[in-house]
Amino acid sequence: MNFQILDWIILLLYLSLSVFFGIRAKRYVENMEGYFVAGRRVKVALGSATLIATEIGVVTFMYFGELGYVTGLSCFVLGLIGFFGYFVIGKTGFVVSGLRRLKVITIPEFYEKRYSKNVRLLGGILLFLGGVLNMGVFLKMDGIFLTETMGFGPEVLSVVMTIMLLIVISYTVLGGMFSVVITDFMQFVVLAFGMLVATLFVLSRVSFIDIGTAVTQQFGESGYNPVVNPRFGWSFLVWMMIGSIAISALNQPAVSKSFASESPEVGRKVFLYTGITLAGRYMIPMFWGVAALAMFGPSLNPTTAMPRLLGAVVPSGFLGLMVAGMLAASMSTYSAYLLAWSSVAARDIISPLSSKELSEKITIRLSRIISTLIGIFILVFGLYYELPATAFQYIAITGAMYAAGAFGCVAFGLYWKRANVVGAYASLVLGAVAPLAFLILAQFQESLPPSARVLVDVNVSGFLSFALATLGMIVGSLASQRSHPPILLLPDSEKGESP
């Protein structure tokens, strides 16, 4: 491995600066809007940079690198699908503009405005549960990346994971969204340069001819065609097409950047400009994974192949810069996710259950405590949980657990006047059924009868989550119009604007 003293100096210097500026951001936290959505002052350029940094952490590099190693070039279709989802949201303002006009801080707040307080509570619980499970593997994947690229080996994985967690919590808990936005911009710049440098060094050791030969020998047609690839197929592609819009628009860590924007128009543009870069940001780590296959062959652990490649081909000095960029991306992701899920727990679960309204000071304090507890959970979960599929598929299915029901509730709530509280309950519950069944039954799949094994097909479960959530909203609402008339969002409740 090439990680030397110069790389350590670069890495430690960057981490010190990030923590310093993140903690200094505490001075700008004046109230709850300042802590959770940066006072809604974020403009297009800064909002785009911070969303890009949030959406491409080390875990993203890891699961896309793993996917490239086990599927070849066929996984590149995900970059195009992801671009499509962000482009649709950015051009139309679908969902995100309506939510920004309502000046909500979390998605479940919309549930109370449109449906009821209890729908907000249920939606908050599902959003928090799915969100925390979704990031449950982040810390382990990031720890593996660092131990492989820096040459430590798996023996120190738990130590590396703990140090990473302490760094992120230190400035996220104190500074809130101001810390996230300020440090994200730094991390976006470092990350972009690190990706470029790493790719150039990979290409200096592995040619396109080598990659094409390796993919053909290992996968044949399925290495190029996602339809015939056994890990993908049509059910996967349809699920990803729907999910690319729904999860992108309703993923609390991402949409919080729209909530922090200075206007709905700015929030829409943040998604548009972020989407323009998305295909490349997905495909680069996929390419690294395929290059690892060409260089090392198919015998490596798919999770460790990509970081081992980078540790071998990127020289000292540049390796430290690249690791700093990757770690920067990881810190952006963690900080945004910790803040998002802790705000949901404090504002949408604890607050509705409280006998009296919580003050802004208590809400922020609860959020800081919950962020710390989430950090401890992902440390323990990451060390002991065994993934039932690839990391990408696990993250997609846990994302669907909350995004499917949220899509039914928010999209129909904004654009369909007949959506009511019964439909909302049905959408939330049915949207979570298939992903929960997959996560539980996948641990016992060897003992399942053949007829039930379709339930542990991650692609089928993901597609069903959105289909059932949509069906639940439509049937539940239409069947109960008289008993539960819809609660409409009146223009005066939105200060003269409709969603």
PDB file of C-alpha atoms in Angstrom, residues 119-281:
ATOM      1  CA  VAL A 119     -50.636  10.152  10.634  1.00  0.00           C
ATOM      2  CA  ARG A 120     -47.664  12.404  11.363  1.00  0.00           C
ATOM      3  CA  LEU A 121     -46.714  10.168  14.297  1.00  0.00           C
ATOM      4  CA  LEU A 122     -46.948   6.937  12.260  1.00  0.00           C
ATOM      5  CA  GLY A 123     -45.134   8.503   9.328  1.00  0.00           C
ATOM      6  CA  GLY A 124     -42.438   9.804  11.648  1.00  0.00           C
ATOM      7  CA  ILE A 125     -41.895   6.376  13.194  1.00  0.00           C
ATOM      8  CA  LEU A 126     -41.597   4.672   9.798  1.00  0.00           C
ATOM      9  CA  LEU A 127     -39.368   7.422   8.430  1.00  0.00           C
ATOM     10  CA  PHE A 128     -37.078   7.258  11.456  1.00  0.00           C
ATOM     11  CA  LEU A 129     -36.949   3.442  11.524  1.00  0.00           C
ATOM     12  CA  GLY A 130     -36.297   3.107   7.796  1.00  0.00           C
ATOM     13  CA  GLY A 131     -33.818   5.973   7.799  1.00  0.00           C
ATOM     14  CA  VAL A 132     -31.725   4.652  10.673  1.00  0.00           C
ATOM     15  CA  LEU A 133     -31.704   1.128   9.205  1.00  0.00           C
ATOM     16  CA  ASN A 134     -30.770   2.677   5.855  1.00  0.00           C
ATOM     17  CA  MET A 135     -27.616   4.228   7.287  1.00  0.00           C
ATOM     18  CA  GLY A 136     -26.904   1.208   9.477  1.00  0.00           C
ATOM     19  CA  VAL A 137     -24.208  -0.093   7.125  1.00  0.00           C
ATOM     20  CA  PHE A 138     -22.630   3.277   6.331  1.00  0.00           C
ATOM     21  CA  LEU A 139     -20.029   3.227   9.078  1.00  0.00           C
ATOM     22  CA  LYS A 140     -18.878  -0.327   8.371  1.00  0.00           C
ATOM     23  CA  MET A 141     -18.530   0.284   4.630  1.00  0.00           C
ATOM     24  CA  ASP A 142     -16.595   3.474   5.251  1.00  0.00           C
ATOM     25  CA  GLY A 143     -14.362   1.743   7.793  1.00  0.00           C
ATOM     26  CA  ILE A 144     -13.586  -1.010   5.288  1.00  0.00           C
ATOM     27  CA  PHE A 145     -12.689   1.612   2.682  1.00  0.00           C
ATOM     28  CA  LEU A 146     -10.213   3.312   4.999  1.00  0.00           C
ATOM     29  CA  THR A 147      -8.637   0.120   6.349  1.00  0.00           C
ATOM     30  CA  GLU A 148      -8.131  -1.243   2.831  1.00  0.00           C
ATOM     31  CA  THR A 149      -6.798   1.927   1.175  1.00  0.00           C
ATOM     32  CA  MET A 150      -4.553   2.774   4.133  1.00  0.00           C
ATOM     33  CA  GLY A 151      -3.305  -0.799   4.525  1.00  0.00           C
ATOM     34  CA  PHE A 152      -4.461  -1.416   8.117  1.00  0.00           C
ATOM     35  CA  GLY A 153      -6.387  -4.633   7.537  1.00  0.00           C
ATOM     36  CA  PRO A 154      -9.664  -5.752   9.158  1.00  0.00           C
ATOM     37  CA  GLU A 155      -8.177  -6.019  12.658  1.00  0.00           C
ATOM     38  CA  VAL A 156      -8.574  -2.283  13.325  1.00  0.00           C
ATOM     39  CA  LEU A 157     -11.970  -1.868  11.637  1.00  0.00           C
ATOM     40  CA  SER A 158     -13.846  -1.172  14.876  1.00  0.00           C
ATOM     41  CA  VAL A 159     -11.261   1.434  15.956  1.00  0.00           C
ATOM     42  CA  VAL A 160     -11.481   3.276  12.619  1.00  0.00           C
ATOM     43  CA  MET A 161     -15.288   3.228  12.744  1.00  0.00           C
ATOM     44  CA  THR A 162     -15.301   4.691  16.259  1.00  0.00           C
ATOM     45  CA  ILE A 163     -12.902   7.519  15.378  1.00  0.00           C
ATOM     46  CA  MET A 164     -14.947   8.448  12.292  1.00  0.00           C
ATOM     47  CA  LEU A 165     -18.121   8.542  14.333  1.00  0.00           C
ATOM     48  CA  LEU A 166     -16.653  10.806  17.001  1.00  0.00           C
ATOM     49  CA  ILE A 167     -15.416  13.304  14.410  1.00  0.00           C
ATOM     50  CA  VAL A 168     -18.760  13.599  12.640  1.00  0.00           C
ATOM     51  CA  ILE A 169     -20.867  13.807  15.788  1.00  0.00           C
ATOM     52  CA  SER A 170     -18.623  16.508  17.260  1.00  0.00           C
ATOM     53  CA  TYR A 171     -19.572  19.139  14.703  1.00  0.00           C
ATOM     54  CA  THR A 172     -22.987  17.907  13.552  1.00  0.00           C
ATOM     55  CA  VAL A 173     -24.431  17.842  17.066  1.00  0.00           C
ATOM     56  CA  LEU A 174     -23.126  21.322  17.882  1.00  0.00           C
ATOM     57  CA  GLY A 175     -23.659  23.272  14.686  1.00  0.00           C
ATOM     58  CA  GLY A 176     -26.641  21.615  13.022  1.00  0.00           C
ATOM     59  CA  MET A 177     -27.410  22.447   9.396  1.00  0.00           C
ATOM     60  CA  PHE A 178     -25.021  25.416   9.384  1.00  0.00           C
ATOM     61  CA  SER A 179     -22.164  23.005  10.117  1.00  0.00           C
ATOM     62  CA  VAL A 180     -23.378  20.658   7.403  1.00  0.00           C
ATOM     63  CA  VAL A 181     -23.669  23.375   4.743  1.00  0.00           C
ATOM     64  CA  ILE A 182     -20.346  25.065   5.596  1.00  0.00           C
ATOM     65  CA  THR A 183     -18.324  21.844   5.656  1.00  0.00           C
ATOM     66  CA  ASP A 184     -20.161  20.352   2.668  1.00  0.00           C
ATOM     67  CA  PHE A 185     -18.890  23.100   0.390  1.00  0.00           C
ATOM     68  CA  MET A 186     -15.290  22.391   1.451  1.00  0.00           C
ATOM     69  CA  GLN A 187     -15.857  18.687   0.983  1.00  0.00           C
ATOM     70  CA  PHE A 188     -17.423  19.100  -2.458  1.00  0.00           C
ATOM     71  CA  VAL A 189     -14.270  20.804  -3.768  1.00  0.00           C
ATOM     72  CA  VAL A 190     -11.880  18.250  -2.250  1.00  0.00           C
ATOM     73  CA  LEU A 191     -14.055  15.339  -3.355  1.00  0.00           C
ATOM     74  CA  ALA A 192     -14.258  16.473  -6.996  1.00  0.00           C
ATOM     75  CA  PHE A 193     -10.484  16.822  -7.262  1.00  0.00           C
ATOM     76  CA  GLY A 194      -9.870  13.501  -5.481  1.00  0.00           C
ATOM     77  CA  MET A 195     -12.190  11.602  -7.853  1.00  0.00           C
ATOM     78  CA  LEU A 196     -10.434  13.054 -10.904  1.00  0.00           C
ATOM     79  CA  VAL A 197      -6.959  12.218  -9.611  1.00  0.00           C
ATOM     80  CA  ALA A 198      -7.916   8.679  -8.587  1.00  0.00           C
ATOM     81  CA  THR A 199      -9.526   7.937 -11.964  1.00  0.00           C
ATOM     82  CA  LEU A 200      -6.446   9.092 -13.872  1.00  0.00           C
ATOM     83  CA  PHE A 201      -4.207   6.778 -11.847  1.00  0.00           C
ATOM     84  CA  VAL A 202      -6.589   3.850 -12.302  1.00  0.00           C
ATOM     85  CA  LEU A 203      -6.503   4.386 -16.068  1.00  0.00           C
ATOM     86  CA  SER A 204      -2.705   4.451 -15.981  1.00  0.00           C
ATOM     87  CA  ARG A 205      -2.728   0.848 -14.709  1.00  0.00           C
ATOM     88  CA  VAL A 206      -5.872  -0.673 -16.223  1.00  0.00           C
ATOM     89  CA  SER A 207      -6.841  -0.034 -19.858  1.00  0.00           C
ATOM     90  CA  PHE A 208     -10.306  -0.014 -21.378  1.00  0.00           C
ATOM     91  CA  ILE A 209      -9.319  -3.131 -23.343  1.00  0.00           C
ATOM     92  CA  ASP A 210      -8.449  -4.926 -20.097  1.00  0.00           C
ATOM     93  CA  ILE A 211     -11.805  -3.918 -18.615  1.00  0.00           C
ATOM     94  CA  GLY A 212     -13.789  -5.046 -21.660  1.00  0.00           C
ATOM     95  CA  THR A 213     -11.992  -8.391 -21.710  1.00  0.00           C
ATOM     96  CA  ALA A 214     -12.587  -8.985 -17.992  1.00  0.00           C
ATOM     97  CA  VAL A 215     -16.304  -8.145 -18.208  1.00  0.00           C
ATOM     98  CA  THR A 216     -16.818 -10.399 -21.234  1.00  0.00           C
ATOM     99  CA  GLN A 217     -14.986 -13.329 -19.679  1.00  0.00           C
ATOM    100  CA  GLN A 218     -16.643 -13.021 -16.280  1.00  0.00           C
ATOM    101  CA  PHE A 219     -20.233 -12.063 -17.161  1.00  0.00           C
ATOM    102  CA  GLY A 220     -20.792 -12.374 -20.904  1.00  0.00           C
ATOM    103  CA  GLU A 221     -23.844 -10.464 -22.129  1.00  0.00           C
ATOM    104  CA  SER A 222     -25.097  -9.825 -18.587  1.00  0.00           C
ATOM    105  CA  GLY A 223     -22.036  -7.667 -17.958  1.00  0.00           C
ATOM    106  CA  TYR A 224     -23.369  -5.154 -20.478  1.00  0.00           C
ATOM    107  CA  ASN A 225     -27.151  -5.694 -20.522  1.00  0.00           C
ATOM    108  CA  PRO A 226     -28.983  -5.033 -17.211  1.00  0.00           C
ATOM    109  CA  VAL A 227     -32.143  -6.712 -18.469  1.00  0.00           C
ATOM    110  CA  VAL A 228     -30.458 -10.139 -18.626  1.00  0.00           C
ATOM    111  CA  ASN A 229     -28.231  -9.620 -15.588  1.00  0.00           C
ATOM    112  CA  PRO A 230     -29.510 -11.954 -12.805  1.00  0.00           C
ATOM    113  CA  ARG A 231     -29.070  -9.233 -10.176  1.00  0.00           C
ATOM    114  CA  PHE A 232     -31.203  -6.775 -12.137  1.00  0.00           C
ATOM    115  CA  GLY A 233     -33.902  -7.530 -14.729  1.00  0.00           C
ATOM    116  CA  TRP A 234     -37.088  -5.646 -15.575  1.00  0.00           C
ATOM    117  CA  SER A 235     -38.528  -5.649 -12.037  1.00  0.00           C
ATOM    118  CA  PHE A 236     -35.357  -3.982 -10.785  1.00  0.00           C
ATOM    119  CA  LEU A 237     -35.320  -1.371 -13.556  1.00  0.00           C
ATOM    120  CA  VAL A 238     -38.980  -0.423 -13.045  1.00  0.00           C
ATOM    121  CA  TRP A 239     -38.480  -0.220  -9.281  1.00  0.00           C
ATOM    122  CA  MET A 240     -35.404   1.976  -9.734  1.00  0.00           C
ATOM    123  CA  MET A 241     -37.195   4.261 -12.207  1.00  0.00           C
ATOM    124  CA  ILE A 242     -40.019   4.895  -9.732  1.00  0.00           C
ATOM    125  CA  GLY A 243     -37.684   5.020  -6.771  1.00  0.00           C
ATOM    126  CA  SER A 244     -35.282   7.467  -8.429  1.00  0.00           C
ATOM    127  CA  ILE A 245     -38.026  10.095  -8.333  1.00  0.00           C
ATOM    128  CA  ALA A 246     -39.747   9.105  -5.088  1.00  0.00           C
ATOM    129  CA  ILE A 247     -36.678   8.524  -2.939  1.00  0.00           C
ATOM    130  CA  SER A 248     -34.830  11.541  -4.344  1.00  0.00           C
ATOM    131  CA  ALA A 249     -37.774  13.850  -3.647  1.00  0.00           C
ATOM    132  CA  LEU A 250     -38.665  12.351  -0.265  1.00  0.00           C
ATOM    133  CA  ASN A 251     -35.341  11.358   1.234  1.00  0.00           C
ATOM    134  CA  GLN A 252     -35.254  13.592   4.320  1.00  0.00           C
ATOM    135  CA  PRO A 253     -31.451  14.231   4.243  1.00  0.00           C
ATOM    136  CA  ALA A 254     -31.651  15.315   0.582  1.00  0.00           C
ATOM    137  CA  VAL A 255     -34.921  17.227   0.648  1.00  0.00           C
ATOM    138  CA  SER A 256     -33.786  19.097   3.776  1.00  0.00           C
ATOM    139  CA  LYS A 257     -31.392  20.946   1.450  1.00  0.00           C
ATOM    140  CA  SER A 258     -34.442  22.166  -0.470  1.00  0.00           C
ATOM    141  CA  PHE A 259     -36.138  23.129   2.804  1.00  0.00           C
ATOM    142  CA  ALA A 260     -33.002  25.166   3.671  1.00  0.00           C
ATOM    143  CA  SER A 261     -33.112  27.088   0.378  1.00  0.00           C
ATOM    144  CA  GLU A 262     -34.212  30.705   0.321  1.00  0.00           C
ATOM    145  CA  SER A 263     -37.235  30.011  -1.941  1.00  0.00           C
ATOM    146  CA  PRO A 264     -39.120  27.148  -3.664  1.00  0.00           C
ATOM    147  CA  GLU A 265     -37.545  28.166  -6.984  1.00  0.00           C
ATOM    148  CA  VAL A 266     -34.050  27.894  -5.511  1.00  0.00           C
ATOM    149  CA  GLY A 267     -34.923  24.514  -3.990  1.00  0.00           C
ATOM    150  CA  ARG A 268     -36.021  23.240  -7.411  1.00  0.00           C
ATOM    151  CA  LYS A 269     -32.834  24.480  -9.086  1.00  0.00           C
ATOM    152  CA  VAL A 270     -30.697  22.796  -6.414  1.00  0.00           C
ATOM    153  CA  PHE A 271     -32.099  19.437  -7.544  1.00  0.00           C
ATOM    154  CA  LEU A 272     -31.703  20.304 -11.221  1.00  0.00           C
ATOM    155  CA  TYR A 273     -28.028  21.280 -10.991  1.00  0.00           C
ATOM    156  CA  THR A 274     -27.264  18.363  -8.693  1.00  0.00           C
ATOM    157  CA  GLY A 275     -28.830  15.962 -11.193  1.00  0.00           C
ATOM    158  CA  ILE A 276     -26.638  17.221 -14.052  1.00  0.00           C
ATOM    159  CA  THR A 277     -23.572  15.788 -12.291  1.00  0.00           C
ATOM    160  CA  LEU A 278     -25.243  12.672 -10.923  1.00  0.00           C
ATOM    161  CA  ALA A 279     -24.652  10.158 -13.726  1.00  0.00           C
ATOM    162  CA  GLY A 280     -20.913  10.765 -13.665  1.00  0.00           C
ATOM    163  CA  ARG A 281     -20.742  10.609  -9.871  1.00  0.00           C
TER     164      ARG A 281
END
